[in-house]
Short mmCIF file of C-alpha atoms in Angstrom, two decimals:
data_model
loop_
_atom_site.label_atom_id
_atom_site.label_comp_id
_atom_site.label_asym_id
_atom_site.label_seq_id
_atom_site.Cartn_x
_atom_site.Cartn_y
_atom_site.Cartn_z
CA MET T 1 101.59 92.47 40.55
CA ARG T 2 100.27 89.56 38.55
CA PRO T 3 97.08 89.87 36.63
CA GLN T 4 94.04 88.15 38.17
CA ARG T 5 93.32 84.88 36.41
CA ALA T 6 89.88 83.82 35.12
CA TRP T 7 89.43 80.13 35.54
CA MET T 8 86.69 78.08 33.93
CA LEU T 9 86.01 74.90 35.84
CA LEU T 10 85.64 71.86 33.43
CA LYS T 11 83.54 68.68 34.00
CA SER T 12 86.86 66.51 33.92
CA GLY T 13 87.93 68.39 37.03
CA GLY T 14 90.57 70.58 35.31
CA ARG T 15 90.66 74.34 35.14
CA LEU T 16 90.90 76.49 31.93
CA ASP T 17 92.76 79.80 32.40
CA LEU T 18 90.66 82.02 30.04
CA LEU T 19 93.42 84.79 30.06
CA ASP T 20 96.09 82.35 29.05
CA PRO T 21 94.40 79.13 27.58
CA LYS T 22 96.66 76.10 27.06
CA PRO T 23 95.67 73.65 24.24
CA ASP T 24 96.01 70.77 26.69
CA ALA T 25 93.77 72.12 29.46
CA TRP T 26 90.47 70.60 28.31
CA THR T 27 89.38 67.22 27.09
CA ASP T 28 87.23 66.42 24.07
CA GLU T 29 84.40 65.48 26.34
CA ASP T 30 84.75 69.03 28.16
CA LEU T 31 84.23 70.75 24.77
CA ALA T 32 81.36 68.53 23.83
CA ILE T 33 79.62 69.04 27.16
CA GLY T 34 80.18 72.77 26.84
CA LEU T 35 78.79 73.19 23.42
CA SER T 36 75.68 70.80 24.01
CA ARG T 37 74.84 73.07 26.95
CA THR T 38 75.32 76.45 25.17
CA TYR T 39 72.21 77.56 23.51
CA ARG T 40 71.42 79.51 20.52
CA TRP T 41 68.52 82.12 20.04
CA GLY T 42 68.60 82.95 23.71
CA GLY T 43 67.60 79.39 24.64
CA TYR T 44 64.12 79.96 23.07
CA SER T 45 62.63 77.52 20.57
CA ALA T 46 59.17 76.56 19.34
CA TRP T 47 59.91 72.98 20.52
CA ASP T 48 60.29 71.76 24.09
CA LEU T 49 64.13 72.17 24.05
CA PRO T 50 66.37 74.89 23.03
CA LEU T 51 68.88 74.36 20.18
CA SER T 52 72.56 73.78 21.21
CA VAL T 53 75.65 75.05 19.52
CA ALA T 54 76.76 71.33 19.29
CA GLN T 55 73.80 70.64 17.01
CA HIS T 56 74.30 73.80 14.99
CA SER T 57 78.07 73.05 14.44
CA LEU T 58 77.21 69.61 13.11
CA ALA T 59 74.53 71.19 10.85
CA VAL T 60 77.16 73.75 9.38
CA LEU T 61 79.50 70.75 8.82
CA ALA T 62 76.75 68.87 7.05
CA LEU T 63 75.89 71.89 4.91
CA ARG T 64 79.59 72.27 3.83
CA GLU T 65 80.17 68.60 3.16
CA ARG T 66 76.98 68.62 0.75
CA GLU T 67 78.78 71.33 -1.43
CA GLY T 68 81.88 69.24 -1.99
CA LYS T 69 84.61 67.08 -0.65
CA LEU T 70 86.53 68.41 2.43
CA THR T 71 89.69 67.12 4.03
CA PRO T 72 89.66 65.77 7.40
CA ARG T 73 91.20 68.84 8.89
CA GLU T 74 89.02 71.11 6.82
CA SER T 75 85.75 69.34 8.24
CA LEU T 76 87.19 69.62 11.67
CA ARG T 77 87.70 73.32 11.21
CA GLU T 78 84.01 73.49 10.21
CA LEU T 79 82.83 71.41 13.31
CA LEU T 80 84.95 73.66 15.71
CA HIS T 81 84.09 76.94 14.23
CA ASP T 82 82.19 77.94 17.46
CA ALA T 83 84.31 75.93 19.83
CA THR T 84 85.32 78.92 21.94
CA GLU T 85 81.67 79.39 22.93
CA GLY T 86 81.77 76.09 24.67
CA LEU T 87 84.99 76.79 26.46
CA ALA T 88 83.97 80.47 27.53
CA GLY T 89 81.22 79.23 29.90
CA GLY T 90 78.37 78.88 27.50
CA ILE T 91 78.32 82.32 26.04
CA ASP T 92 76.97 82.57 22.61
CA PRO T 93 75.91 86.23 22.00
CA ILE T 94 73.84 87.15 18.90
CA LEU T 95 75.79 88.78 16.11
CA PRO T 96 74.42 92.30 16.67
CA LEU T 97 75.59 92.24 20.04
CA LYS T 98 79.20 91.14 19.60
CA PRO T 99 80.64 94.58 18.42
CA HIS T 100 79.19 96.03 21.82
CA LEU T 101 81.07 93.71 24.08
CA GLY T 102 84.31 95.41 23.52
CA GLU T 103 87.91 94.67 22.57
CA GLY T 104 88.31 92.68 25.93
CA PHE T 105 85.85 90.15 24.67
CA ALA T 106 87.27 89.99 21.23
CA ARG T 107 90.73 89.26 22.85
CA LEU T 108 89.54 86.41 24.89
CA ASP T 109 87.61 84.98 21.93
CA ARG T 110 91.08 85.19 19.86
CA ARG T 111 93.09 83.54 22.70
CA LEU T 112 90.57 80.73 22.96
CA GLN T 113 90.46 80.12 19.29
CA GLY T 114 94.27 80.14 19.00
CA ALA T 115 94.22 77.41 21.52
CA VAL T 116 91.57 75.44 19.71
CA ASP T 117 93.59 75.83 16.53
CA ARG T 118 96.76 74.59 18.02
CA ARG T 119 95.26 71.72 19.86
CA TYR T 120 93.39 70.25 16.84
CA GLY T 121 95.89 71.50 14.07
CA LEU T 122 93.28 73.48 12.22
CA PRO T 123 94.37 74.91 9.03
CA PRO T 124 93.93 78.76 8.63
CA TRP T 125 91.06 80.10 6.67
CA THR T 126 91.55 81.15 3.13
CA ASP T 127 89.25 84.02 1.69
CA GLU T 128 87.56 81.33 -0.49
CA SER T 129 87.19 78.72 2.48
CA TYR T 130 85.97 81.32 4.94
CA ALA T 131 83.33 82.71 2.38
CA LEU T 132 82.04 79.17 1.90
CA HIS T 133 81.96 78.67 5.65
CA LYS T 134 80.05 81.97 6.31
CA ARG T 135 77.49 81.06 3.72
CA ALA T 136 76.79 77.50 5.43
CA ASP T 137 76.77 79.29 8.75
CA ARG T 138 74.17 81.83 7.59
CA GLN T 139 72.17 79.11 5.98
CA ALA T 140 71.94 77.18 9.12
CA ALA T 141 71.03 80.29 11.11
CA ALA T 142 68.19 80.97 8.59
CA ASN T 143 67.02 77.33 8.88
CA GLU T 144 67.13 77.51 12.71
CA ALA T 145 65.15 80.95 12.82
CA TYR T 146 62.35 79.63 10.46
CA HIS T 147 61.94 75.92 11.61
CA VAL T 148 63.21 75.95 15.24
CA VAL T 149 62.39 79.45 16.42
CA GLY T 150 59.33 80.23 14.22
CA TRP T 151 60.41 83.38 12.73
CA SER T 152 58.87 84.47 9.40
CA ARG T 153 60.98 84.80 6.18
CA GLY T 154 60.50 88.54 6.31
CA ASP T 155 61.83 88.75 9.94
CA ILE T 156 64.82 86.65 8.80
CA ARG T 157 65.72 89.27 6.13
CA SER T 158 64.97 92.43 8.17
CA SER T 159 66.40 91.41 11.52
CA LEU T 160 69.22 89.17 10.71
CA GLN T 161 70.05 90.67 7.28
CA ILE T 162 70.07 86.99 5.80
CA THR T 163 68.89 86.84 2.33
CA LEU T 164 69.13 83.14 2.03
CA ASP T 165 66.01 81.11 2.04
CA PRO T 166 65.30 78.52 4.73
CA LEU T 167 65.88 75.01 3.41
CA ASP T 168 62.92 72.63 3.28
CA HIS T 169 64.84 69.52 4.46
CA ASP T 170 67.05 69.18 7.46
CA PRO T 171 70.77 68.70 6.57
CA LEU T 172 71.12 66.38 9.62
CA ALA T 173 69.40 63.04 9.66
CA PRO T 174 67.28 63.03 12.75
CA PRO T 175 68.26 60.55 15.44
CA ALA T 176 65.93 57.71 16.26
CA GLY T 177 62.63 58.92 17.67
CA MET T 178 63.21 62.56 16.66
CA ARG T 179 61.71 64.75 13.96
CA PRO T 180 63.58 66.91 11.38
CA TRP T 181 64.66 70.27 12.99
CA GLU T 182 63.80 69.17 16.45
CA PRO T 183 66.48 70.26 19.06
CA TRP T 184 68.45 67.42 20.64
CA PRO T 185 68.55 66.85 24.42
CA PRO T 186 71.97 67.73 25.85
CA ASN T 187 73.35 64.38 26.41
CA LEU T 188 72.44 63.39 22.82
CA ALA T 189 74.04 66.31 21.29
CA LYS T 190 77.11 65.84 23.34
CA SER T 191 77.51 62.16 22.31
CA LEU T 192 76.82 62.85 18.51
CA PHE T 193 79.21 65.81 18.63
CA LEU T 194 81.82 63.83 20.34
CA GLU T 195 81.50 60.94 17.86
CA ARG T 196 82.00 63.12 15.02
CA LEU T 197 84.78 64.83 16.57
CA GLY T 198 86.42 61.37 17.13
CA GLU T 199 85.92 60.27 13.60
CA LEU T 200 87.60 63.25 12.13
CA GLY T 201 90.49 63.27 14.60
CA ASP T 202 91.17 59.51 13.82
CA ALA T 203 91.60 60.53 10.13
CA PHE T 204 94.99 62.13 10.82
CA ASP T 205 97.90 61.58 13.26
CA VAL T 206 96.55 63.04 16.37
CA THR T 207 99.80 61.82 18.31
CA GLU T 208 101.94 64.06 16.12
CA THR T 209 99.50 67.11 16.63
CA LEU T 210 99.72 66.65 20.44
CA ALA T 211 103.46 66.34 20.11
CA GLU T 212 103.53 69.72 18.25
CA ILE T 213 101.34 71.20 20.86
CA ALA T 214 103.71 70.14 23.54
CA ILE T 215 106.53 71.92 21.84
CA ASP T 216 104.79 74.98 21.16
CA HIS T 217 103.62 75.19 24.96
CA THR T 218 107.33 74.52 26.14
CA LEU T 219 108.68 77.24 23.67
CA ALA T 220 106.08 79.82 24.93
CA GLN T 221 107.03 79.13 28.46
CA LEU T 222 110.67 79.54 27.82
CA ALA T 223 110.21 82.77 26.10
CA GLU T 224 108.08 84.16 28.92
CA ALA T 225 110.77 83.08 31.41
CA PHE T 226 113.57 84.52 29.46
CA SER T 227 111.86 87.89 29.33
CA GLN T 228 111.90 88.09 32.96
CA LEU T 229 115.71 87.63 33.22
CA PRO T 230 117.70 90.85 34.19
CA GLU T 231 118.59 92.87 31.09
CA ALA T 232 122.19 92.61 31.85
CA THR T 233 121.78 88.71 31.76
CA ARG T 234 119.84 88.77 28.50
CA ARG T 235 121.91 91.36 26.67
CA PRO T 236 124.94 88.99 25.66
CA CYS T 237 122.42 86.57 24.02
CA ARG T 238 122.23 87.03 20.28
CA HIS T 239 119.04 85.22 19.74
CA ILE T 240 115.97 86.16 21.83
CA PRO T 241 113.41 83.48 22.20
CA SER T 242 110.10 84.27 20.43
CA GLY T 243 107.98 81.27 21.65
CA GLU T 244 107.56 80.42 17.96
CA ARG T 245 108.63 77.13 16.60
CA ASP T 246 109.67 78.38 13.22
CA LEU T 247 111.85 80.92 14.83
CA ASP T 248 113.32 79.14 17.95
CA THR T 249 115.49 75.93 18.41
CA LEU T 250 114.38 73.61 21.14
CA VAL T 251 117.13 71.09 21.91
CA ARG T 252 117.83 68.25 24.32
CA VAL T 253 121.56 68.26 25.16
CA GLU T 254 123.31 65.20 26.91
CA ALA T 255 126.77 64.74 27.82
CA ASP T 256 128.60 62.02 26.11
CA ASP T 257 129.16 60.19 29.41
CA GLY T 258 125.34 60.58 30.17
CA SER T 259 126.29 62.58 33.39
CA GLN T 260 124.12 65.51 32.52
CA CYS T 261 121.11 66.32 30.39
CA VAL T 262 119.37 69.60 29.78
CA GLU T 263 116.38 70.65 27.68
CA GLY T 264 115.87 74.28 26.47
CA VAL T 265 116.05 76.87 23.79
CA VAL T 266 119.11 77.87 22.08
CA VAL T 267 120.01 81.64 22.78
CA ASP T 268 123.47 82.01 21.41
CA GLY T 269 125.94 80.33 19.36
CA GLU T 270 127.46 80.30 15.67
CA ARG T 271 125.37 79.47 12.83
CA ASP T 272 126.00 77.85 9.47
CA GLU T 273 125.28 79.17 5.97
CA SER T 274 121.49 78.36 6.15
CA GLY T 275 121.12 80.05 9.45
CA ALA T 276 120.91 77.02 11.65
CA PHE T 277 123.01 76.74 14.91
CA TYR T 278 126.31 75.09 14.47
CA PHE T 279 126.41 72.46 17.34
CA ASP T 280 130.10 71.43 16.91
CA ASP T 281 131.31 74.23 18.99
CA HIS T 282 130.28 76.29 22.11
CA PHE T 283 126.43 77.32 22.27
CA VAL T 284 124.19 78.64 25.01
CA VAL T 285 121.05 77.15 26.06
CA PHE T 286 118.25 78.70 28.12
CA SER T 287 116.62 76.14 30.34
CA THR T 288 114.00 76.04 33.25
CA ASP T 289 114.72 72.49 34.07
CA ASP T 290 116.15 73.16 37.51
CA THR T 291 114.61 76.49 38.25
CA GLU T 292 111.26 78.18 37.27
CA ARG T 293 113.30 81.47 36.60
CA GLY T 294 115.38 79.82 34.17
CA GLU T 295 119.36 79.75 33.70
CA LEU T 296 121.74 80.01 30.89
CA ILE T 297 123.83 76.94 30.32
CA ARG T 298 126.93 77.00 28.14
CA CYS T 299 127.39 73.79 26.11
CA ASN T 300 130.37 72.44 24.35
CA GLY T 301 129.17 70.50 21.37
CA ALA T 302 132.35 68.51 20.98
CA ASN T 303 131.54 66.68 24.28
CA CYS T 304 127.81 66.24 24.05
CA HIS T 305 125.01 64.85 21.94
CA VAL T 306 122.37 67.40 20.70
CA GLU T 307 118.94 66.41 19.56
CA ILE T 308 116.82 69.16 17.99
CA LEU T 309 113.13 68.62 19.13
#
């Protein structure tokens, strides 16, 4: 029996499977809308509006950029550090509550974060970069608790266990007509978050990132389909697809006369001294081009052209 899916309906009309999130399932606008309508501090503030995760994310990025120069991908990693909250239906649990939500919630968050990392090509955290990020995140929380919610400095230390003093000056330049620390209306928060996301995305080759996402998605699908084959069919194959680009070889094979073309992952064949498949002889490709269940196709490298994707 297939597990029940948990779909998140998106503003763009698409659906995000929370149990198996795909990096291309949402648009940037979907994410910006979600974060602009996900509120911190239980939606409470001393102002007329609650503070959105979108505004908080921009504040954390501003704090990090004040500390030193970041690459565009590092800046994007800061901006998207809470992206899963906008994709999970507007859930922003306070830190003391998170350990009590269980491993199921933690797995959901890891799946979503993995999809975000792949979509935007985010670099992994190092110990140093994560420590700097967490300091900025805690600084933003102290600022918000004091200036937005109205907590005392003593409450921030005792309840949040944050020893950083709130800053006197808002790290974000207030938009026209607004005061420092004032929460932004949802549409404004969405627009400013989306604008910054676009600026950072334009700083590197997004087309290349999306191509890598498509390959990762294809490899994952092929690995899953291969695992469903009967054991007797899988047993002769010397390479079991893993779904990982560094371990699998995705190819497009076309007959010399153009009569046939197939795309799939190589599951058997001879290898050269470097460990790469040797395509001048026979090799076997697993493909789902003609059937979702997949099939094994024996190819003769002497009579076809092979392109590694």
